[in-house]
Short mmCIF file of C-alpha atoms in Angstrom, two decimals:
data_model
loop_
_atom_site.label_atom_id
_atom_site.label_comp_id
_atom_site.label_asym_id
_atom_site.label_seq_id
_atom_site.Cartn_x
_atom_site.Cartn_y
_atom_site.Cartn_z
CA UNK X 16 0.00 0.00 0.00
CA UNK X 17 1.46 3.33 -1.06
CA UNK X 18 2.09 5.69 1.85
CA UNK X 19 0.23 9.01 1.81
CA UNK X 20 2.72 11.87 1.86
CA UNK X 21 2.92 15.45 3.03
CA UNK X 22 3.14 18.37 0.63
CA UNK X 23 5.78 20.98 1.48
CA UNK X 24 7.33 23.58 -0.83
CA UNK X 25 5.62 22.00 -3.80
CA UNK X 26 7.06 18.52 -3.14
CA UNK X 27 5.47 15.30 -1.84
CA UNK X 28 7.64 14.06 1.01
CA UNK X 29 7.80 11.46 3.77
CA UNK X 30 8.24 12.49 7.38
CA UNK X 31 11.61 12.42 9.08
CA UNK X 32 12.04 9.16 10.96
CA UNK X 33 9.64 7.36 8.61
CA UNK X 34 6.78 7.32 11.14
CA UNK X 35 3.38 6.24 9.80
CA UNK X 36 -0.26 6.09 10.87
CA UNK X 37 -2.99 3.65 9.84
CA UNK X 38 -6.15 5.36 8.63
CA UNK X 39 -9.29 3.39 9.47
CA UNK X 40 -12.72 3.05 7.94
CA UNK X 41 -15.06 3.61 10.92
CA UNK X 42 -17.80 1.57 9.26
CA UNK X 43 -15.82 -1.69 9.47
CA UNK X 44 -12.59 -1.04 11.37
CA UNK X 45 -10.43 -1.83 8.32
CA UNK X 46 -7.26 0.01 7.33
CA UNK X 47 -7.90 2.03 4.17
CA UNK X 48 -4.60 3.93 3.94
CA UNK X 49 -1.24 4.34 5.61
CA UNK X 50 0.05 7.91 5.79
CA UNK X 51 3.28 9.49 6.88
CA UNK X 52 3.39 10.88 10.42
CA UNK X 53 5.17 14.21 10.87
CA UNK X 54 7.68 15.01 13.59
CA UNK X 55 8.16 18.38 15.26
CA UNK X 56 11.10 18.95 12.88
CA UNK X 57 8.80 18.38 9.90
CA UNK X 58 6.36 20.99 11.19
CA UNK X 59 9.18 23.47 11.74
CA UNK X 60 10.50 22.89 8.23
CA UNK X 61 7.05 23.51 6.75
CA UNK X 62 6.70 26.73 8.76
CA UNK X 63 10.13 27.94 7.65
CA UNK X 64 9.19 27.20 4.04
CA UNK X 65 5.99 29.18 4.45
CA UNK X 66 7.91 32.09 6.00
CA UNK X 67 10.37 32.29 3.11
CA UNK X 68 7.54 32.05 0.60
CA UNK X 69 5.51 34.82 2.18
CA UNK X 70 8.50 37.12 2.55
CA UNK X 71 9.37 36.59 -1.13
CA UNK X 72 6.06 38.20 -2.12
CA UNK X 73 5.45 35.55 -4.76
CA UNK X 74 1.83 35.26 -3.58
CA UNK X 75 1.03 38.29 -1.46
CA UNK X 76 2.21 40.68 -4.17
CA UNK X 77 0.17 39.10 -6.93
CA UNK X 78 -2.71 41.20 -8.19
CA UNK X 79 -5.98 40.13 -6.52
CA UNK X 80 -7.44 38.97 -9.82
CA UNK X 81 -4.43 36.68 -10.32
CA UNK X 82 -4.95 35.07 -6.93
CA UNK X 83 -8.64 34.75 -7.78
CA UNK X 84 -7.87 32.76 -10.91
CA UNK X 85 -6.04 30.13 -8.87
CA UNK X 86 -8.99 29.85 -6.47
CA UNK X 87 -11.43 29.47 -9.37
CA UNK X 88 -9.27 26.70 -10.81
CA UNK X 89 -9.23 24.89 -7.46
CA UNK X 90 -13.03 25.12 -7.31
CA UNK X 91 -13.32 23.72 -10.83
CA UNK X 92 -11.04 20.78 -10.01
CA UNK X 93 -12.95 20.02 -6.80
CA UNK X 94 -16.14 19.79 -8.84
CA UNK X 95 -14.49 17.55 -11.42
CA UNK X 96 -13.35 15.26 -8.61
CA UNK X 97 -16.65 15.42 -6.71
CA UNK X 98 -17.45 11.71 -6.78
CA UNK X 99 -13.93 10.66 -5.81
CA UNK X 100 -13.75 13.21 -2.98
CA UNK X 101 -17.16 12.20 -1.65
CA UNK X 102 -16.24 8.52 -1.68
CA UNK X 103 -13.00 9.27 0.18
CA UNK X 104 -14.86 11.38 2.74
CA UNK X 105 -17.37 8.63 3.42
CA UNK X 106 -14.69 5.93 3.64
CA UNK X 107 -12.59 8.00 6.04
CA UNK X 108 -15.23 9.82 8.09
CA UNK X 109 -18.18 7.42 7.86
CA UNK X 110 -20.89 9.93 6.96
CA UNK X 111 -23.53 8.91 4.39
CA UNK X 112 -22.49 9.56 0.81
CA UNK X 113 -25.19 12.16 0.27
CA UNK X 114 -23.81 14.25 3.13
CA UNK X 115 -20.29 13.90 1.72
CA UNK X 116 -21.40 15.07 -1.73
CA UNK X 117 -22.98 18.15 -0.14
CA UNK X 118 -19.71 18.87 1.69
CA UNK X 119 -17.73 18.69 -1.55
CA UNK X 120 -20.12 21.10 -3.27
CA UNK X 121 -19.86 23.51 -0.34
CA UNK X 122 -16.05 23.34 -0.50
CA UNK X 123 -16.02 24.24 -4.20
CA UNK X 124 -18.43 27.11 -3.56
CA UNK X 125 -16.19 28.46 -0.78
CA UNK X 126 -13.23 28.80 -3.14
CA UNK X 127 -15.44 30.55 -5.71
CA UNK X 128 -16.92 32.90 -3.12
CA UNK X 129 -13.53 34.04 -1.82
CA UNK X 130 -12.15 34.29 -5.34
CA UNK X 131 -14.87 36.86 -5.93
CA UNK X 132 -14.07 38.71 -2.71
CA UNK X 133 -10.44 39.23 -3.75
CA UNK X 134 -11.72 41.99 -6.00
CA UNK X 135 -13.35 43.81 -3.08
CA UNK X 136 -11.76 47.17 -2.25
CA UNK X 137 -10.23 46.81 1.20
CA UNK X 138 -8.94 50.36 1.69
CA UNK X 139 -10.38 53.68 2.88
CA UNK X 140 -9.36 57.31 2.61
CA UNK X 141 -10.00 60.12 5.10
CA UNK X 142 -10.07 63.95 5.02
CA UNK X 143 -10.83 66.11 2.04
CA UNK X 144 -7.13 66.32 1.25
CA UNK X 145 -6.91 62.51 1.08
CA UNK X 146 -3.79 62.60 3.24
CA UNK X 147 -4.72 59.45 5.23
CA UNK X 148 -5.21 55.98 3.82
CA UNK X 149 -6.29 52.80 5.59
CA UNK X 150 -5.08 49.67 3.82
CA UNK X 151 -5.55 45.97 4.47
CA UNK X 152 -2.58 43.64 4.12
CA UNK X 153 -2.10 39.91 4.44
CA UNK X 154 -1.29 38.70 7.95
CA UNK X 155 1.51 36.38 6.79
CA UNK X 156 2.07 32.74 7.71
CA UNK X 157 -1.16 31.06 8.83
CA UNK X 158 -1.43 27.77 10.73
CA UNK X 159 -4.76 26.18 9.83
CA UNK X 160 -6.03 23.21 11.85
CA UNK X 161 -9.33 21.41 11.15
CA UNK X 162 -11.26 18.59 12.87
CA UNK X 163 -12.41 15.21 11.60
CA UNK X 164 -16.14 15.82 11.23
CA UNK X 165 -15.98 17.98 8.06
CA UNK X 166 -12.47 17.31 6.74
CA UNK X 167 -12.82 18.78 3.24
CA UNK X 168 -15.45 21.43 3.88
CA UNK X 169 -13.55 23.01 6.76
CA UNK X 170 -10.30 22.83 4.80
CA UNK X 171 -12.01 25.04 2.22
CA UNK X 172 -13.47 27.30 4.92
CA UNK X 173 -9.95 28.15 6.07
CA UNK X 174 -7.75 27.83 2.98
CA UNK X 175 -9.98 29.86 0.66
CA UNK X 176 -10.07 33.13 2.66
CA UNK X 177 -6.47 32.65 3.79
CA UNK X 178 -5.24 32.45 0.19
CA UNK X 179 -7.63 35.11 -1.11
CA UNK X 180 -6.13 37.60 1.35
CA UNK X 181 -2.60 36.89 0.13
CA UNK X 182 -1.37 34.72 2.97
CA UNK X 183 0.53 31.44 2.90
CA UNK X 184 -0.62 28.36 4.80
CA UNK X 185 0.61 25.44 6.84
CA UNK X 186 -2.40 23.16 6.95
CA UNK X 187 -3.01 20.24 9.31
CA UNK X 188 -6.03 17.96 8.94
CA UNK X 189 -7.18 15.81 11.84
CA UNK X 190 -4.80 12.88 12.11
CA UNK X 191 -7.58 10.32 11.61
CA UNK X 192 -9.18 11.93 8.51
CA UNK X 193 -6.44 13.16 6.16
CA UNK X 194 -7.53 11.54 2.90
CA UNK X 195 -9.55 14.34 1.30
CA UNK X 196 -6.90 16.85 2.41
CA UNK X 197 -4.29 14.86 0.51
CA UNK X 198 -6.55 14.86 -2.55
CA UNK X 199 -7.16 18.61 -2.18
CA UNK X 200 -3.42 19.24 -2.18
CA UNK X 201 -3.09 17.13 -5.32
CA UNK X 202 -5.54 19.60 -6.83
CA UNK X 203 -3.49 22.53 -5.50
CA UNK X 204 -0.42 21.03 -7.19
CA UNK X 205 -2.38 20.46 -10.41
CA UNK X 206 -3.43 24.11 -10.73
CA UNK X 207 0.24 25.07 -10.21
CA UNK X 208 -0.19 27.24 -7.15
CA UNK X 209 3.28 28.71 -6.48
CA UNK X 210 5.49 26.40 -4.44
CA UNK X 211 5.46 27.01 -0.71
CA UNK X 212 2.15 28.90 -0.65
CA UNK X 213 0.19 25.89 0.64
CA UNK X 214 1.91 23.27 2.78
CA UNK X 215 0.33 20.08 4.13
CA UNK X 216 1.59 18.39 7.29
CA UNK X 217 0.11 15.15 8.61
CA UNK X 218 0.29 14.06 12.21
CA UNK X 219 -0.74 14.30 15.82
CA UNK X 220 -1.94 17.52 17.36
CA UNK X 221 0.15 16.79 20.43
CA UNK X 222 3.32 16.63 18.33
CA UNK X 223 2.89 19.10 15.48
CA UNK X 224 -0.14 21.06 16.67
CA UNK X 225 1.84 22.59 19.50
CA UNK X 226 4.62 23.62 17.11
CA UNK X 227 2.17 25.18 14.67
CA UNK X 228 0.34 27.20 17.32
CA UNK X 229 3.40 28.45 19.21
CA UNK X 230 6.11 28.91 16.55
CA UNK X 231 7.45 32.46 16.37
CA UNK X 232 7.31 32.47 12.54
CA UNK X 233 3.55 31.82 12.50
CA UNK X 234 1.50 35.03 12.39
CA UNK X 235 -2.02 33.63 12.70
CA UNK X 236 -3.73 30.47 13.92
CA UNK X 237 -7.19 29.35 12.85
CA UNK X 238 -8.43 26.31 14.75
CA UNK X 239 -11.69 24.39 14.72
CA UNK X 240 -12.11 21.67 17.33
CA UNK X 241 -12.88 20.97 20.97
CA UNK X 242 -13.04 23.71 23.58
CA UNK X 243 -10.33 22.30 25.84
CA UNK X 244 -7.92 21.96 22.92
CA UNK X 245 -8.89 25.47 21.85
CA UNK X 246 -7.81 26.81 25.23
CA UNK X 247 -4.42 25.19 24.73
CA UNK X 248 -4.16 26.67 21.24
CA UNK X 249 -4.91 30.10 22.69
CA UNK X 250 -2.27 29.68 25.40
CA UNK X 251 0.33 28.66 22.82
CA UNK X 252 -0.52 31.56 20.51
CA UNK X 253 -0.38 34.05 23.37
CA UNK X 254 3.38 33.53 23.69
CA UNK X 255 3.97 35.50 20.51
CA UNK X 256 0.67 37.43 20.42
CA UNK X 257 -0.60 35.77 17.24
CA UNK X 258 -3.95 36.55 15.70
CA UNK X 259 -6.29 33.69 16.58
CA UNK X 260 -9.64 32.42 15.33
CA UNK X 261 -11.26 29.67 17.40
CA UNK X 262 -14.43 27.78 16.46
CA UNK X 263 -14.98 25.38 19.31
CA UNK X 264 -17.61 23.18 20.94
CA UNK X 265 -21.32 23.64 21.28
CA UNK X 266 -24.36 22.46 23.21
CA UNK X 267 -26.99 24.01 21.04
CA UNK X 268 -30.60 24.43 22.26
CA UNK X 269 -33.76 23.91 20.20
CA UNK X 270 -36.68 25.77 21.79
CA UNK X 271 -40.13 24.59 20.67
CA UNK X 272 -43.38 26.46 21.37
CA UNK X 273 -46.92 25.00 21.23
CA UNK X 274 -47.93 26.82 18.03
CA UNK X 275 -45.52 24.89 15.81
CA UNK X 276 -46.28 22.07 13.38
CA UNK X 277 -45.12 19.08 15.43
CA UNK X 278 -44.51 16.67 12.54
CA UNK X 279 -42.33 19.13 10.64
CA UNK X 280 -40.60 20.25 13.81
CA UNK X 281 -39.82 16.64 14.77
CA UNK X 282 -38.16 16.13 11.38
CA UNK X 283 -35.95 19.19 11.89
CA UNK X 284 -35.03 18.07 15.40
CA UNK X 285 -33.91 14.65 14.15
CA UNK X 286 -31.90 16.35 11.40
CA UNK X 287 -30.39 18.72 13.97
CA UNK X 288 -29.04 16.00 16.25
CA UNK X 289 -28.47 12.95 14.05
CA UNK X 290 -26.84 14.57 11.00
CA UNK X 291 -23.25 13.38 11.00
CA UNK X 292 -24.11 10.99 13.85
CA UNK X 293 -24.29 14.05 16.09
CA UNK X 294 -20.60 14.80 15.50
CA UNK X 295 -21.22 18.42 14.60
CA UNK X 296 -20.25 21.33 16.83
CA UNK X 297 -23.61 22.98 16.20
CA UNK X 298 -25.67 19.79 16.67
CA UNK X 299 -29.07 20.50 18.22
CA UNK X 300 -28.38 18.34 21.26
CA UNK X 301 -30.74 20.02 23.77
CA UNK X 302 -34.46 20.04 23.04
CA UNK X 303 -36.29 22.54 25.25
CA UNK X 304 -40.02 22.05 24.66
CA UNK X 305 -43.11 23.69 26.14
CA UNK X 306 -44.67 21.40 28.74
CA UNK X 307 -48.07 21.41 27.00
CA UNK X 308 -46.72 19.59 23.93
CA UNK X 309 -43.79 17.71 25.48
CA UNK X 310 -45.46 14.30 25.60
CA UNK X 311 -46.75 14.44 22.04
CA UNK X 312 -43.48 15.72 20.54
CA UNK X 313 -41.39 13.26 22.57
CA UNK X 314 -43.53 10.36 21.37
CA UNK X 315 -43.08 11.46 17.76
CA UNK X 316 -39.33 11.75 18.16
CA UNK X 317 -38.94 8.35 19.77
CA UNK X 318 -41.09 6.70 17.10
CA UNK X 319 -39.15 8.24 14.21
CA UNK X 320 -35.76 7.77 15.86
CA UNK X 321 -36.33 4.03 16.10
CA UNK X 322 -36.80 3.94 12.31
CA UNK X 323 -33.52 5.67 11.43
CA UNK X 324 -31.41 3.49 9.14
CA UNK X 325 -27.89 3.24 10.56
CA UNK X 326 -25.12 1.70 8.52
CA UNK X 327 -22.19 2.05 6.14
CA UNK X 328 -22.40 5.46 4.50
CA UNK X 329 -21.74 3.94 1.08
CA UNK X 330 -24.88 1.78 1.27
CA UNK X 331 -28.09 3.02 -0.31
CA UNK X 332 -30.73 4.31 2.10
CA UNK X 333 -28.42 4.80 5.09
CA UNK X 334 -29.42 7.86 7.13
CA UNK X 335 -26.73 7.80 9.82
CA UNK X 336 -23.21 6.42 9.76
CA UNK X 337 -20.75 5.41 12.48
CA UNK X 338 -18.90 7.69 14.87
CA UNK X 339 -15.36 8.53 13.87
CA UNK X 340 -13.22 6.07 15.82
CA UNK X 341 -13.35 3.29 18.36
CA UNK X 342 -11.95 5.65 21.00
CA UNK X 343 -14.68 8.18 20.35
CA UNK X 344 -17.34 5.47 20.40
CA UNK X 345 -16.25 4.38 23.87
CA UNK X 346 -16.24 8.02 25.05
CA UNK X 347 -19.82 8.56 23.88
CA UNK X 348 -21.03 5.27 25.36
CA UNK X 349 -19.41 6.15 28.69
CA UNK X 350 -21.26 9.48 28.74
CA UNK X 351 -24.52 7.65 28.05
CA UNK X 352 -23.89 5.36 31.02
CA UNK X 353 -23.08 8.29 33.30
CA UNK X 354 -26.28 10.02 32.18
CA UNK X 355 -28.28 7.02 33.41
CA UNK X 356 -26.46 7.15 36.73
CA UNK X 357 -27.20 10.89 36.96
CA UNK X 358 -30.95 10.25 36.69
CA UNK X 359 -31.60 10.93 33.02
CA UNK X 360 -34.36 8.68 31.67
CA UNK X 361 -33.36 6.72 28.58
CA UNK X 362 -36.24 6.79 26.08
CA UNK X 363 -34.58 5.01 23.16
CA UNK X 364 -31.14 3.87 21.98
CA UNK X 365 -28.11 4.08 24.23
CA UNK X 366 -26.16 1.08 22.96
CA UNK X 367 -23.49 0.09 20.48
CA UNK X 368 -25.06 -1.60 17.46
CA UNK X 369 -23.81 -5.19 17.33
CA UNK X 370 -25.85 -6.75 14.56
CA UNK X 371 -23.73 -8.93 12.29
CA UNK X 372 -23.43 -6.52 9.35
CA UNK X 373 -22.24 -3.67 11.59
CA UNK X 374 -20.44 -5.38 14.46
CA UNK X 375 -16.95 -4.36 13.30
CA UNK X 376 -17.86 -0.72 12.88
CA UNK X 377 -18.26 2.08 15.42
CA UNK X 378 -22.04 2.40 15.38
CA UNK X 379 -24.13 3.83 18.21
CA UNK X 380 -27.93 3.74 18.32
CA UNK X 381 -29.61 7.14 17.95
CA UNK X 382 -30.29 8.00 21.58
CA UNK X 383 -32.83 10.19 23.41
CA UNK X 384 -32.96 11.05 27.12
CA UNK X 385 -35.62 12.83 29.15
CA UNK X 386 -33.94 15.08 31.72
CA UNK X 387 -35.09 17.08 34.73
CA UNK X 388 -31.76 18.09 36.30
CA UNK X 389 -30.25 20.81 34.12
CA UNK X 390 -26.84 20.54 35.76
CA UNK X 391 -25.92 16.95 34.90
CA UNK X 392 -23.11 16.20 32.47
CA UNK X 393 -25.26 15.01 29.56
CA UNK X 394 -26.96 18.44 29.47
CA UNK X 395 -23.96 20.64 30.18
CA UNK X 396 -21.12 18.98 28.26
CA UNK X 397 -20.71 18.33 24.55
CA UNK X 398 -21.25 14.65 23.72
CA UNK X 399 -20.36 14.93 20.03
CA UNK X 400 -22.47 11.91 19.28
CA UNK X 401 -26.06 10.90 18.43
CA UNK X 402 -27.53 11.84 21.82
CA UNK X 403 -30.50 14.19 22.39
CA UNK X 404 -31.75 15.43 25.77
CA UNK X 405 -35.32 16.68 26.29
CA UNK X 406 -36.32 19.27 28.90
CA UNK X 407 -39.55 21.19 29.40
CA UNK X 408 -40.37 24.84 30.12
CA UNK X 409 -43.40 26.82 31.26
CA UNK X 410 -42.83 30.28 29.74
CA UNK X 411 -40.41 32.30 27.60
CA UNK X 412 -38.33 33.41 30.56
CA UNK X 413 -37.67 29.83 31.62
CA UNK X 414 -36.94 28.81 28.02
CA UNK X 415 -34.34 31.58 27.68
CA UNK X 416 -32.78 30.65 31.02
CA UNK X 417 -32.42 27.00 29.96
CA UNK X 418 -31.18 27.89 26.48
CA UNK X 419 -28.38 30.04 27.91
CA UNK X 420 -27.50 27.76 30.82
CA UNK X 421 -24.34 26.15 29.41
CA UNK X 422 -20.84 27.54 28.86
CA UNK X 423 -21.30 27.30 25.08
CA UNK X 424 -22.92 29.59 22.52
CA UNK X 425 -22.38 28.38 18.98
CA UNK X 426 -25.91 27.94 17.64
CA UNK X 427 -29.55 27.52 18.60
CA UNK X 428 -33.02 27.36 17.11
CA UNK X 429 -36.56 28.51 17.84
CA UNK X 430 -39.67 26.83 16.46
CA UNK X 431 -42.80 28.98 16.53
CA UNK X 432 -45.29 30.55 14.13
CA UNK X 433 -45.20 33.82 16.06
CA UNK X 434 -42.89 36.33 14.36
CA UNK X 435 -42.61 38.62 17.40
CA UNK X 436 -41.87 35.68 19.68
CA UNK X 437 -39.24 34.37 17.25
CA UNK X 438 -37.52 37.76 17.17
CA UNK X 439 -37.60 38.12 20.96
CA UNK X 440 -36.15 34.67 21.49
CA UNK X 441 -33.47 35.05 18.83
CA UNK X 442 -32.25 38.26 20.48
CA UNK X 443 -32.07 36.65 23.91
CA UNK X 444 -30.40 33.37 22.94
CA UNK X 445 -26.66 33.96 23.25
CA UNK X 446 -25.15 32.19 20.28
CA UNK X 447 -23.42 33.04 17.03
CA UNK X 448 -26.28 31.68 14.92
CA UNK X 449 -29.99 31.35 15.69
CA UNK X 450 -32.21 29.49 13.25
CA UNK X 451 -35.97 30.05 13.16
CA UNK X 452 -38.10 27.08 12.07
CA UNK X 453 -35.06 25.41 10.47
CA UNK X 454 -31.69 23.93 11.39
CA UNK X 455 -28.14 23.37 10.08
CA UNK X 456 -28.47 26.02 7.39
CA UNK X 457 -24.95 27.33 6.70
CA UNK X 458 -23.98 29.59 3.83
CA UNK X 459 -20.45 30.53 2.73
CA UNK X 460 -21.55 34.17 2.60
CA UNK X 461 -22.66 34.28 6.25
CA UNK X 462 -20.22 34.54 9.18
CA UNK X 463 -19.92 31.43 11.35
CA UNK X 464 -18.67 31.32 14.94
CA UNK X 465 -19.71 31.39 18.56
CA UNK X 466 -20.14 33.20 21.84
CA UNK X 467 -18.69 32.26 25.23
CA UNK X 468 -16.59 29.09 25.23
CA UNK X 469 -17.66 28.26 21.68
CA UNK X 470 -14.82 30.51 20.58
CA UNK X 471 -14.29 33.86 18.90
CA UNK X 472 -13.58 35.24 15.47
CA UNK X 473 -15.49 34.02 12.45
CA UNK X 474 -15.16 31.59 9.58
CA UNK X 475 -17.10 32.33 6.38
CA UNK X 476 -18.49 35.55 5.00
CA UNK X 477 -16.55 38.79 4.67
CA UNK X 478 -15.74 38.51 8.36
CA UNK X 479 -13.49 35.53 7.66
CA UNK X 480 -11.54 37.44 5.03
CA UNK X 481 -10.90 40.19 7.59
CA UNK X 482 -9.56 37.55 10.00
CA UNK X 483 -6.70 37.03 7.53
CA UNK X 484 -5.91 40.74 7.04
CA UNK X 485 -4.04 43.34 9.07
CA UNK X 486 -5.08 47.00 9.11
CA UNK X 487 -2.46 49.64 8.38
CA UNK X 488 -2.80 53.44 8.42
CA UNK X 489 -0.66 55.50 6.03
CA UNK X 490 -0.54 59.27 6.67
CA UNK X 491 1.12 61.62 4.19
CA UNK X 492 2.30 65.21 4.26
CA UNK X 493 0.94 66.50 0.98
CA UNK X 494 1.51 70.20 1.68
CA UNK X 495 5.30 69.99 1.98
CA UNK X 496 5.04 72.16 5.11
CA UNK X 497 7.00 71.74 8.35
CA UNK X 498 5.63 71.73 11.87
CA UNK X 499 7.66 74.68 13.02
CA UNK X 500 8.61 72.61 16.06
CA UNK X 501 12.24 73.78 16.06
CA UNK X 502 11.22 77.44 15.83
CA UNK X 503 10.37 77.38 19.53
CA UNK X 504 14.06 76.79 20.36
CA UNK X 505 15.38 79.76 18.43
#
């Protein structure tokens, strides 16, 4: 089996020391690829390459429309490789093929969107004499780190605005899901992006992640992942006062009022929590439902949940795939067991799926709990798995209190036919995104990020482009006059 390589300075290379990692298919536990495993020295070499490349101006000094052409070409090649990329994503991540195809399309669109934004005027002028100019310039060397739940899509979310702004990148995919990143860098090579502008390193966050987030030659870090890891990233970056964007965990509430269509709402709730087997930072993991409809909505959810088709994402009709790894499966199952001990009432699911066709994969039954104690772990902490909790409320004030009762604030949703109520609730729910009568709607043009311990800064939209730019003020003396400062000493 050919070993998957890193891409540094326009060359495909093996890691120093010849370390490797087996990449598993979570649907059956089989090895699908062996990839090289970077050392700290490899990460440093990639960063030094990126530094030299940025300082050369080979990319940052290109005209914006020239950079845009490269991004358009990348988007075109992603679309041409859509089926291959989607298959790789499903094999490596486990998600159903339809979800993977959607991710590939979103990735292509992200490169196109930021290609268009390169033509946006970034500067400003002040005063009638035009003696002051505000300009935007590329930050420099950017360390980009993405998680395993959306390997290709989040690569595009970070690389596209980073490159559009004129920066260079050292990119690290999650160590367990590198396959579509490798393919993406094959595309980057194919479109002949200048050598050293985009560099791919493969390996453990503990080994190379620390180097990337603390190295003095890195100017910016953009990280998507767990909150505790994000805190470590922030600590590392603080040593050299880097610019940082963090998109971290979530525990997103779905607030449902009695005037909603229960059948349609139930469908959205299932989509909110079981898409990606619940391994989505914005997963709607906390249902907060008015007490007058709680029994009816809960019954609907349990009935439909028990019909969800779980299986290999490449199989026709599968609605939910496995979780990402055997380690993560055991973590989620342990949280389910602790929830029972904490008094949560298990309504359906809660077990590993052991039927013969799935017994070698990392499959967990779609799970629903009824909960009264708002402070227990299953309500307060991110599970990152197919687990929904249900709580009830009496009035808007209680609903708002419950919605805002965790340390997170990434997303949330309100289901109601009342426009005024929807607006009131959306203003009071403290999260970066609030959906009304829908869920998981994300657009490359709209900023994405969180409040509180869900992070800060934004991916997507014009906001993301600004995350990769520095602001500089240039003031000019256009009158050729002196201050007369020295006259006071005569």
